[in-house]
Amino acid sequence: MRAARLVPRDLDNPYGMQFRGRERALKFVRPYRHIGELNPTEQIKLSRHPFEVAQAVIDTYSKEGPSAIAKVPGEVERLKWVGMYPQKQGGDAFMMRIKVPGGVMTAAQVREIGVAADAYAEGPDDSPVFGNRYADLTTRQDIQLHWIRIADVPRIWQRFWDVGLTTVQACGDSARNVCACPVSGIDAGEVVEAFPVAQAISAFFTGNREYANLPRKFKIAVTGCLEDCARIEINDIGLWPAEQSDGSIGFNVLIGGGLSDGERMASDIDVFIRPDQAVELCRGVAQLFGELGNRENRGLARMRYLAQELGPEGFRSALDERTRFALEPAAKELTNRYRGDHVGVHPQKQPGLMYVGASVPVGRMHGIELIEMARLAETYGDGSVRIGTDQNFILSGIPEDRVDDLLSEQLMKTYSPFPGPFERGVVACTGSEFCRFAVVETKERAVKWARTLDAKLADTGTADAGVIRMHFSGCSASCAQPQIADIGFRGDIAHVGEHIEEAVDIGLGGSLGPDAAFIDWITGALPVDQVPDALLRVVGRYQSERRPKEAFHQWARRTPQAELALTISGAAVVTA
């Protein structure tokens, strides 16, 4: 499979802010539920189309500074439609998110992001763990930059557009980055190629005015492999492989998954589609969501609430009225397990070629390392880089006789394909370092906890249990997806004596795939300095009690929650 196509320079549109479609968004069929008034964000979107912020950034805000943004009501909200959020520090400090459909980039694209991180993403202080001028790989296969100044945004957009990158709709109430299996096209077990489908869906929605004003963010994932690595069940639309009785392969459709408060596994709505029907299917769902979704109460505006309200049959019926083809019944589902990552050295379906998945704890890399990653992709592989939903990266198309040379490179030693089970499985959101909603710092702690566990448990048999996935979100928004982790953390505060401390809620036993279930939250508001010892106790108990080939989540689910709570607290310690 070829990597993403470079977009040639367009002298009439040097910034890549391409928009199409009617100014007016989708009609609102049932916007009023109980209150009789659109919520404030909906009113902002109707008063001025969010895409208009792009030209304002180029013409005005980049020249006059953040104070000019503040003069326009709702403009900070509209910035999301061009992939930007103000950081919690305020002032001239923004997060910029770059869309990477399906997680696949060319070396040129990776290099340009690395240059941007090194040149424009410098904060005032160095992190003791990560230093400065870095980028974050996310759980939705995006890349985020921090400390971006508004004056630099147009030149960043221009450089990105020259290599075919965009930040349009990386945020906002519209279709976000479309996720896919990161090894689509090279995975020997893939039954239908997902990456072209993800590209086509992304191309339809990106810059499309008519579908840019949905009630809330809209997340789509597609995979053609058998291992659910795109995390289909927690998306608004999930497409995973299925086989008709005549042997034809396509996708079954899942609807209404999501995390945050009110988490929900997506529903099977009894629909099978061919790959060439995927764009129309997603368009129809977006129309349905845009027309019937809740625009009064923003807390109930995610599509999972509409899916719950309508039920699978009702949703299918409403969708059937809006698609340009008749909906076929679902076919035989082919997904057979959940694969959390692609770390390691693996054969491709192309004879003689390998792909190498590197572990990037919590997804944070320096800009200069991204530039080096691009060099390795061109020197040893097919010139593409792939990002997984696990915040790791993959180099593909490597001849077997070049693998050892690749592994000897310093970057591959820093981000090893052979990490310990905790470093391999650690995921974290940006936390209170940058996010206005997070109540605790996440990334530095998560890395330290993972490395502590790997060091202390290296000789105790943990490695043969496989990866143990720890996901750390700084608040209830679940950007790090803690509900599907073996061990999930959610930021909280604890009252200790007469003061408060940073703390976490701890949950155990999450997974996706055939035995999908969210974690059970076991302990609330445990002060963060008590977490490392609590983790050692829990993992030690798992090691002593686990059955042959029993994964952590399986052990956690069969162990009484009261006992797990005592183990976390230290009141009941079971030693190996």
Coordinates of C-alpha atoms in Angstrom, one line a residue, residues 4-561:
A4 CA -0.6 9.2 1.8
R5 CA -0.3 11.3 -1.4
L6 CA 1.5 14.6 -1.2
V7 CA -0.7 17.6 -2.2
P8 CA 1.1 19.9 -4.7
R9 CA 1.5 23.5 -3.9
D10 CA -1.5 25.6 -4.7
L11 CA -0.4 29.2 -5.3
D12 CA -4.0 30.4 -4.9
N13 CA -4.4 28.6 -1.5
P14 CA -1.1 28.4 0.2
Y15 CA -2.5 27.7 3.6
G16 CA -4.6 24.6 2.8
M17 CA -7.8 26.0 4.3
Q18 CA -10.1 24.5 1.6
F19 CA -13.8 24.6 2.3
R20 CA -16.7 23.6 0.1
G21 CA -20.5 23.2 0.3
R22 CA -23.3 25.5 1.2
E23 CA -22.9 28.1 3.9
R24 CA -26.0 26.8 5.8
A25 CA -25.4 23.6 7.7
L26 CA -27.8 20.7 8.0
K27 CA -31.3 21.6 8.8
F28 CA -32.3 21.1 12.4
V29 CA -35.3 18.7 12.5
R30 CA -35.6 18.4 16.3
P31 CA -33.2 20.8 18.0
Y32 CA -35.5 21.6 20.9
R33 CA -36.1 18.8 23.4
H34 CA -37.0 20.3 26.8
I35 CA -35.5 23.8 27.2
G36 CA -36.7 25.4 24.1
E37 CA -33.4 27.1 23.4
L38 CA -30.2 26.1 21.7
N39 CA -27.2 25.8 24.0
P40 CA -24.6 28.6 23.9
T41 CA -22.2 26.8 21.7
E42 CA -25.0 26.1 19.1
Q43 CA -25.8 29.8 19.1
I44 CA -22.1 30.6 18.5
K45 CA -22.0 28.2 15.5
L46 CA -25.1 29.7 13.9
S47 CA -24.1 33.3 14.4
R48 CA -20.9 32.8 12.3
H49 CA -19.8 29.6 10.5
P50 CA -16.9 28.1 12.3
F51 CA -14.8 27.8 9.2
E52 CA -14.7 31.6 8.9
V53 CA -12.1 31.6 11.7
A54 CA -9.5 30.3 9.3
Q55 CA -9.3 33.5 7.3
A56 CA -9.5 35.6 10.4
V57 CA -6.4 33.8 11.8
I58 CA -4.5 34.5 8.6
D59 CA -5.6 38.1 8.0
T60 CA -6.1 39.4 11.6
Y61 CA -5.2 37.3 14.6
S62 CA -1.7 36.3 13.4
K63 CA -0.9 40.0 13.0
E64 CA -2.8 41.5 16.0
G65 CA -2.3 38.7 18.5
P66 CA -4.7 36.9 20.9
S67 CA -6.4 40.0 22.1
A68 CA -8.0 40.3 18.7
I69 CA -9.5 36.8 19.1
A70 CA -11.1 37.8 22.4
K71 CA -12.9 40.7 20.7
V72 CA -15.0 38.3 18.6
P73 CA -17.8 36.5 20.6
G74 CA -17.4 32.8 20.3
E75 CA -14.2 32.9 18.3
V76 CA -12.2 30.8 20.8
E77 CA -14.8 28.0 20.3
R78 CA -14.5 28.3 16.5
L79 CA -10.7 27.9 16.6
K80 CA -11.4 24.2 17.2
W81 CA -12.6 23.8 13.6
V82 CA -9.0 24.6 12.5
G83 CA -7.5 22.3 15.1
M84 CA -6.6 24.8 17.8
Y85 CA -7.3 25.1 21.5
P86 CA -6.0 27.7 23.9
Q87 CA -3.7 26.1 26.5
K88 CA -4.5 26.5 30.2
Q89 CA -1.7 29.0 30.5
G90 CA -3.7 31.5 28.5
G91 CA -2.2 34.3 26.5
D92 CA -0.4 33.5 23.3
A93 CA -0.1 29.7 23.9
F94 CA -2.2 27.3 21.8
M95 CA -2.3 23.6 21.2
M96 CA -2.4 22.6 17.5
R97 CA -3.7 19.2 16.4
I98 CA -2.8 17.7 13.1
K99 CA -5.1 15.1 11.4
V100 CA -3.5 11.9 10.2
P101 CA -6.3 9.8 8.6
G102 CA -5.8 6.2 9.3
G103 CA -2.5 7.0 11.1
V104 CA -0.4 6.9 7.9
M105 CA 2.1 9.6 6.9
T106 CA 4.8 10.0 4.4
A107 CA 8.4 10.7 5.7
A108 CA 8.1 14.2 4.3
Q109 CA 5.0 14.8 6.5
V110 CA 6.6 13.5 9.6
R111 CA 9.7 15.6 8.9
E112 CA 7.6 18.7 8.6
I113 CA 5.8 18.1 11.8
G114 CA 9.2 17.5 13.5
V115 CA 10.5 20.8 12.1
A116 CA 7.3 22.6 13.4
A117 CA 7.8 21.1 16.9
D118 CA 11.4 22.0 17.0
A119 CA 10.9 25.5 15.6
Y120 CA 7.6 26.7 17.0
A121 CA 6.6 24.5 20.0
E122 CA 9.1 25.7 22.6
G123 CA 7.7 26.3 26.1
P124 CA 9.1 28.6 28.7
D125 CA 10.4 25.7 30.9
D126 CA 11.9 22.3 30.3
S127 CA 10.0 19.3 31.6
P128 CA 12.3 17.2 33.8
V129 CA 11.2 14.1 31.9
F130 CA 10.6 15.3 28.4
G131 CA 12.6 18.5 28.0
N132 CA 11.1 20.9 25.4
R133 CA 10.0 21.2 21.8
Y134 CA 8.1 18.0 21.5
A135 CA 5.0 16.6 19.9
D136 CA 2.3 14.2 21.3
L137 CA 1.0 11.1 19.4
T138 CA -2.6 10.7 20.4
T139 CA -5.1 7.9 20.9
R140 CA -6.9 9.0 17.8
Q141 CA -3.8 8.9 15.5
D142 CA -3.4 12.6 15.5
I143 CA -0.3 14.6 16.4
Q144 CA -0.4 17.6 18.8
L145 CA 1.9 20.5 19.2
H146 CA 2.0 22.8 22.3
W147 CA 3.1 26.4 22.9
I148 CA 2.2 27.5 19.4
R149 CA 2.0 31.3 19.0
I150 CA -0.8 32.7 16.9
A151 CA 1.6 34.7 14.8
D152 CA 3.3 31.5 13.6
V153 CA 0.1 29.6 12.7
P154 CA -0.2 30.8 9.0
R155 CA 3.4 29.8 8.2
I156 CA 2.9 26.4 9.9
W157 CA -0.3 25.8 7.9
Q158 CA 1.5 26.7 4.7
R159 CA 4.4 24.3 5.4
F160 CA 1.9 21.6 6.3
W161 CA -0.2 22.1 3.2
D162 CA 2.9 21.8 1.0
V163 CA 3.3 18.2 2.2
G164 CA -0.5 17.4 2.3
L165 CA -1.2 17.9 6.0
T166 CA -4.1 19.8 7.5
T167 CA -5.5 20.8 10.9
V168 CA -9.0 21.4 9.6
Q169 CA -11.6 19.7 11.9
A170 CA -9.0 18.0 14.0
C171 CA -11.2 19.5 16.8
G172 CA -14.7 20.9 17.0
D173 CA -18.3 19.6 16.5
S174 CA -17.6 17.7 13.3
A175 CA -16.0 14.6 12.0
R176 CA -12.6 14.2 13.8
N177 CA -9.7 12.2 12.5
V178 CA -10.8 8.9 11.0
C179 CA -9.0 6.1 12.8
A180 CA -8.0 2.8 11.2
C181 CA -5.8 -0.2 11.7
P182 CA -2.3 1.3 11.4
V183 CA -0.9 -1.7 9.5
S184 CA -3.7 -1.7 6.9
G185 CA -2.4 -2.8 3.6
I186 CA 0.6 -4.7 5.1
D187 CA -1.0 -6.9 7.7
A188 CA -1.1 -10.6 6.6
G189 CA -4.3 -11.1 8.6
E190 CA -6.3 -8.2 7.1
V191 CA -9.4 -9.3 5.2
V192 CA -10.4 -6.0 3.8
E193 CA -8.2 -3.0 3.3
A194 CA -9.3 -0.3 5.7
F195 CA -6.9 2.6 5.0
P196 CA -8.4 3.7 1.6
V197 CA -11.8 3.6 3.2
A198 CA -10.6 5.8 6.1
Q199 CA -9.0 8.2 3.6
A200 CA -12.2 8.5 1.6
I201 CA -14.4 9.1 4.6
S202 CA -11.9 11.8 5.9
A203 CA -11.8 13.5 2.5
F204 CA -15.6 13.7 2.4
F205 CA -16.0 15.4 5.7
T206 CA -12.8 17.6 5.9
G207 CA -13.7 21.1 4.8
N208 CA -17.3 20.2 4.1
R209 CA -19.5 23.1 5.3
E210 CA -22.7 21.1 5.2
Y211 CA -21.5 18.5 7.7
A212 CA -19.3 20.8 9.9
N213 CA -22.0 21.7 12.4
L214 CA -23.0 18.6 14.3
P215 CA -24.3 18.6 17.8
R216 CA -20.9 17.4 19.2
K217 CA -17.6 15.8 18.0
F218 CA -18.1 12.9 15.7
K219 CA -15.6 10.0 15.8
I220 CA -15.3 7.3 13.2
A221 CA -13.0 4.2 13.1
V222 CA -12.6 1.5 10.5
T223 CA -10.6 -1.7 10.5
G224 CA -10.3 -4.7 8.2
C225 CA -8.1 -6.7 10.4
L226 CA -9.4 -9.4 12.9
E227 CA -8.0 -7.8 16.1
D228 CA -9.9 -4.6 16.7
C229 CA -6.8 -2.5 17.0
A230 CA -8.8 0.6 15.8
R231 CA -11.0 0.3 18.9
I232 CA -14.2 0.1 17.0
E233 CA -16.6 -0.2 19.9
I234 CA -15.9 3.2 21.4
N235 CA -16.6 5.2 18.3
D236 CA -19.7 7.0 17.1
I237 CA -19.4 4.9 13.9
G238 CA -17.4 1.7 13.9
L239 CA -16.8 -0.4 10.9
W240 CA -15.2 -3.8 11.3
P241 CA -14.9 -6.8 9.0
A242 CA -17.7 -9.2 8.2
E243 CA -18.4 -11.9 5.6
Q244 CA -21.6 -12.5 3.7
S245 CA -22.9 -16.0 3.0
D246 CA -21.6 -15.7 -0.6
G247 CA -18.1 -15.0 0.6
S248 CA -18.0 -11.3 -0.1
I249 CA -16.2 -9.3 2.5
G250 CA -17.2 -5.9 3.9
F251 CA -18.0 -4.3 7.2
N252 CA -20.6 -4.6 9.9
V253 CA -21.7 -1.3 11.4
L254 CA -21.6 -0.3 15.0
I255 CA -23.1 2.9 16.3
G256 CA -23.0 5.1 19.4
G257 CA -19.9 4.1 21.3
G258 CA -18.0 6.5 23.5
L259 CA -16.2 7.1 26.8
S260 CA -16.1 10.2 29.1
D261 CA -19.1 10.4 31.5
G262 CA -21.8 8.0 30.4
E263 CA -19.5 5.6 28.6
R264 CA -21.2 3.2 26.2
M265 CA -20.2 0.3 24.0
A266 CA -21.4 0.8 20.4
S267 CA -24.5 -1.0 19.3
D268 CA -24.7 -3.4 16.4
I269 CA -27.5 -2.0 14.2
D270 CA -27.7 -5.0 11.9
V271 CA -26.2 -3.4 8.8
F272 CA -23.6 -4.7 6.4
I273 CA -21.9 -2.5 3.8
R274 CA -19.3 -2.9 1.1
P275 CA -16.2 -0.8 1.2
D276 CA -17.5 1.5 -1.6
Q277 CA -20.6 2.3 0.5
A278 CA -18.7 3.4 3.6
V279 CA -18.6 7.1 2.7
E280 CA -22.4 7.3 2.0
L281 CA -23.1 5.3 5.2
C282 CA -21.1 7.7 7.3
R283 CA -22.7 10.7 5.5
G284 CA -26.1 9.3 6.3
V285 CA -25.2 8.8 10.0
A286 CA -23.9 12.4 10.2
Q287 CA -27.1 13.7 8.6
L288 CA -29.2 11.7 11.1
F289 CA -27.0 13.0 14.0
G290 CA -27.1 16.5 12.7
E291 CA -30.9 16.5 12.4
L292 CA -31.9 14.6 15.5
G293 CA -29.1 15.1 17.9
N294 CA -29.6 17.1 21.1
R295 CA -28.7 20.7 20.6
E296 CA -30.1 22.1 23.8
N297 CA -28.2 20.2 26.5
R298 CA -24.5 20.0 25.5
G299 CA -23.9 17.3 28.1
L300 CA -26.3 15.0 26.3
A301 CA -25.3 16.0 22.8
R302 CA -23.0 13.1 21.9
M303 CA -24.3 10.6 19.5
R304 CA -24.3 7.7 22.0
Y305 CA -27.2 9.4 23.7
L306 CA -29.2 9.5 20.5
A307 CA -28.3 5.9 19.8
Q308 CA -29.5 5.0 23.2
E309 CA -32.7 7.0 22.7
L310 CA -33.6 5.5 19.4
G311 CA -32.3 1.9 20.1
P312 CA -30.7 -0.2 17.4
E313 CA -33.9 -0.8 15.4
G314 CA -35.0 2.8 15.6
F315 CA -31.6 4.1 14.6
R316 CA -31.4 1.6 11.7
S317 CA -34.9 2.8 10.5
A318 CA -33.9 6.4 10.7
L319 CA -30.7 5.8 8.9
D320 CA -32.4 3.8 6.1
E321 CA -34.5 6.9 5.4
R322 CA -31.3 9.0 4.8
T323 CA -28.9 6.7 2.8
R324 CA -28.8 6.4 -0.9
F325 CA -28.8 2.6 -0.9
A326 CA -30.9 0.0 0.9
L327 CA -29.4 -1.3 4.1
E328 CA -28.5 -4.9 4.1
P329 CA -28.6 -7.1 7.2
A330 CA -25.4 -7.6 9.1
A331 CA -23.1 -10.5 8.0
K332 CA -20.9 -12.8 10.0
E333 CA -18.6 -10.9 12.3
L334 CA -14.9 -11.8 11.8
T335 CA -13.1 -10.0 14.7
N336 CA -11.6 -12.7 16.9
R337 CA -9.5 -10.8 19.5
Y338 CA -8.4 -7.4 20.8
R339 CA -4.9 -6.3 20.0
G340 CA -3.7 -3.3 21.9
D341 CA -0.7 -2.5 19.8
H342 CA 1.7 -3.4 17.0
V343 CA 4.9 -3.1 19.0
G344 CA 7.7 -5.5 17.9
V345 CA 9.1 -6.9 14.6
H346 CA 6.5 -8.5 12.4
P347 CA 6.3 -10.0 8.9
Q348 CA 4.2 -8.1 6.3
K349 CA 2.0 -9.8 3.8
Q350 CA 4.5 -8.7 1.2
P351 CA 7.1 -11.4 1.0
G352 CA 10.5 -10.5 2.4
L353 CA 9.3 -7.3 4.1
M354 CA 8.8 -6.5 7.8
Y355 CA 7.3 -3.8 9.9
V356 CA 8.7 -2.6 13.2
G357 CA 6.5 -1.1 15.9
A358 CA 8.3 1.1 18.4
S359 CA 7.1 1.8 21.9
V360 CA 6.7 5.5 22.8
P361 CA 5.7 5.7 26.4
V362 CA 2.7 8.2 26.6
G363 CA 3.3 9.2 23.0
R364 CA 5.6 12.1 23.5
M365 CA 8.6 12.7 21.2
H366 CA 11.0 15.6 20.5
G367 CA 10.7 17.4 17.2
I368 CA 14.2 16.4 16.3
E369 CA 13.3 12.7 16.9
L370 CA 10.4 13.0 14.4
I371 CA 12.9 14.3 11.9
E372 CA 15.1 11.3 12.6
M373 CA 12.1 9.0 12.3
A374 CA 11.5 10.3 8.8
R375 CA 15.1 9.6 7.9
L376 CA 14.8 6.0 9.1
A377 CA 11.6 5.5 7.2
E378 CA 13.3 6.6 4.0
T379 CA 16.6 4.8 4.7
Y380 CA 15.3 1.4 5.7
G381 CA 11.6 1.2 4.7
D382 CA 9.0 2.3 2.2
G383 CA 9.1 5.9 3.3
S384 CA 5.9 5.8 5.4
V385 CA 5.3 6.1 9.1
R386 CA 2.2 4.8 10.9
I387 CA 0.8 5.9 14.2
G388 CA -1.4 3.5 16.2
T389 CA -4.2 4.3 18.6
D390 CA -1.7 3.2 21.4
Q391 CA 0.5 6.4 20.9
N392 CA 3.3 4.3 19.3
F393 CA 4.8 4.5 15.8
I394 CA 5.5 1.9 13.1
L395 CA 8.0 1.8 10.3
S396 CA 7.0 -0.4 7.4
G397 CA 8.4 -2.0 4.2
I398 CA 11.7 -3.0 5.7
P399 CA 13.6 -5.8 4.0
E400 CA 14.4 -8.6 6.3
D401 CA 18.1 -8.2 5.9
R402 CA 17.9 -4.5 7.0
V403 CA 16.0 -5.0 10.2
D404 CA 19.1 -5.5 12.4
D405 CA 20.6 -2.3 11.0
L406 CA 17.4 -0.4 11.7
L407 CA 17.4 -1.8 15.3
S408 CA 20.9 -0.6 15.9
E409 CA 19.9 3.1 15.3
Q410 CA 19.8 5.2 18.4
L411 CA 16.1 6.2 17.9
M412 CA 15.1 2.5 18.0
K413 CA 17.0 2.1 21.2
T414 CA 15.3 5.0 22.7
Y415 CA 11.9 3.8 21.6
S416 CA 12.4 0.1 21.7
P417 CA 10.3 -2.5 19.9
F418 CA 11.1 -4.7 22.9
P419 CA 9.9 -2.7 25.9
G420 CA 8.8 -4.0 29.3
P421 CA 5.1 -4.8 29.7
F422 CA 4.3 -1.6 31.5
E423 CA 6.2 0.9 29.3
R424 CA 4.7 -0.9 26.3
G425 CA 1.2 -0.4 27.6
V426 CA 1.3 3.1 29.1
V427 CA -1.0 5.8 27.6
A428 CA -1.7 9.3 29.0
C429 CA -3.5 12.4 28.0
T430 CA -1.8 15.8 28.3
G431 CA -3.1 16.3 31.8
S432 CA -3.0 19.5 33.8
E433 CA 0.3 20.5 32.1
F434 CA -1.8 22.0 29.3
C435 CA -5.4 21.1 29.6
R436 CA -7.9 23.4 31.4
F437 CA -10.1 20.5 32.5
A438 CA -7.5 18.1 33.9
V439 CA -7.0 18.2 37.7
V440 CA -3.7 16.2 37.8
E441 CA -0.4 16.0 35.9
T442 CA -0.4 12.7 33.8
K443 CA 2.4 12.1 31.3
E444 CA 5.4 12.5 33.6
R445 CA 3.8 10.4 36.3
A446 CA 2.6 7.7 34.0
V447 CA 6.1 7.2 32.5
K448 CA 7.7 7.1 36.0
W449 CA 5.1 4.6 37.2
A450 CA 5.6 2.3 34.2
R451 CA 9.3 2.4 34.5
T452 CA 9.2 1.7 38.2
L453 CA 7.0 -1.3 37.7
D454 CA 9.2 -2.7 34.8
A455 CA 12.3 -2.3 37.0
K456 CA 10.9 -3.8 40.1
L457 CA 9.1 -6.6 38.4
A458 CA 11.6 -7.5 35.7
D459 CA 12.6 -10.8 37.3
T460 CA 9.2 -11.9 38.7
G461 CA 7.6 -13.4 35.6
T462 CA 5.5 -10.4 34.5
A463 CA 6.9 -10.3 31.0
D464 CA 5.4 -13.7 30.1
A465 CA 2.0 -12.2 30.9
G466 CA 2.2 -9.9 27.9
V467 CA 1.5 -6.2 27.8
I468 CA -0.3 -4.7 30.8
R469 CA -2.1 -1.5 29.6
M470 CA -2.2 1.4 32.0
H471 CA -4.2 4.5 30.7
F472 CA -4.1 7.8 32.6
S473 CA -6.7 10.5 32.1
G474 CA -6.4 13.8 34.0
C475 CA -10.1 14.2 34.2
S476 CA -13.4 12.5 33.4
A477 CA -13.2 13.3 29.7
S478 CA -11.3 10.0 29.0
C479 CA -8.9 11.3 26.4
A480 CA -6.5 8.5 27.4
Q481 CA -9.4 6.0 27.3
P482 CA -8.9 4.6 30.8
Q483 CA -12.2 2.6 30.7
I484 CA -10.7 0.1 28.2
A485 CA -7.4 -0.4 30.0
D486 CA -6.2 -3.2 32.2
I487 CA -5.5 -0.5 34.8
G488 CA -7.2 2.9 34.4
F489 CA -6.6 6.1 36.2
R490 CA -8.8 9.2 36.3
G491 CA -7.7 12.4 37.8
D492 CA -9.3 13.4 41.1
I493 CA -8.5 15.3 44.3
A494 CA -8.1 13.9 47.8
H495 CA -8.7 15.7 51.1
V496 CA -5.7 14.9 53.3
G497 CA -5.9 16.5 56.7
E498 CA -6.5 20.2 56.1
H499 CA -5.3 20.3 52.5
I500 CA -6.0 18.7 49.2
E501 CA -3.7 16.6 47.1
E502 CA -3.6 15.3 43.5
A503 CA -5.2 11.9 43.4
V504 CA -6.6 9.3 41.0
D505 CA -9.6 7.0 40.8
I506 CA -8.3 3.5 39.9
G507 CA -10.2 1.0 37.8
L508 CA -9.3 -2.5 36.7
G509 CA -10.3 -5.0 34.0
G510 CA -11.1 -3.1 30.8
S511 CA -10.8 -4.6 27.3
L512 CA -12.3 -4.5 23.8
G513 CA -12.8 -7.3 21.2
P514 CA -14.9 -10.4 21.8
D515 CA -14.8 -10.0 25.6
A516 CA -15.2 -6.3 25.6
A517 CA -16.1 -4.6 28.9
F518 CA -15.3 -1.4 30.6
I519 CA -13.2 -1.3 33.8
D520 CA -14.8 -1.4 37.2
W521 CA -13.8 1.6 39.2
I522 CA -12.4 0.1 42.4
T523 CA -10.9 2.9 44.4
G524 CA -11.6 6.7 44.4
A525 CA -9.3 9.6 45.2
L526 CA -6.1 7.7 46.1
P527 CA -3.3 10.3 46.5
V528 CA -0.8 10.0 43.7
D529 CA 2.2 9.3 45.9
Q530 CA 0.5 6.1 47.1
V531 CA -0.1 4.8 43.6
P532 CA 3.2 3.1 42.8
D533 CA 3.0 0.9 45.9
A534 CA -0.6 0.1 45.2
L535 CA 0.3 -1.0 41.7
L536 CA 3.0 -3.2 43.0
R537 CA 0.5 -4.9 45.3
V538 CA -2.1 -5.4 42.6
V539 CA 0.3 -6.7 40.0
G540 CA 2.0 -8.9 42.6
R541 CA -1.3 -10.5 43.4
Y542 CA -2.1 -11.0 39.7
Q543 CA 1.2 -12.8 39.3
S544 CA 0.5 -15.1 42.2
E545 CA -3.1 -15.9 41.3
R546 CA -3.2 -15.9 37.5
R547 CA -4.1 -19.0 35.7
P548 CA -2.1 -20.3 32.7
K549 CA -2.4 -17.8 29.8
E550 CA -4.8 -15.6 31.9
A551 CA -4.6 -12.0 30.9
F552 CA -4.7 -9.2 33.5
H553 CA -8.2 -8.1 32.6
Q554 CA -9.5 -11.6 32.9
W555 CA -8.0 -12.0 36.4
A556 CA -9.3 -8.7 37.5
R557 CA -12.9 -9.5 36.4
R558 CA -13.0 -12.8 38.3
T559 CA -11.5 -11.3 41.5
P560 CA -14.1 -9.7 43.9
Q561 CA -14.0 -6.0 43.8

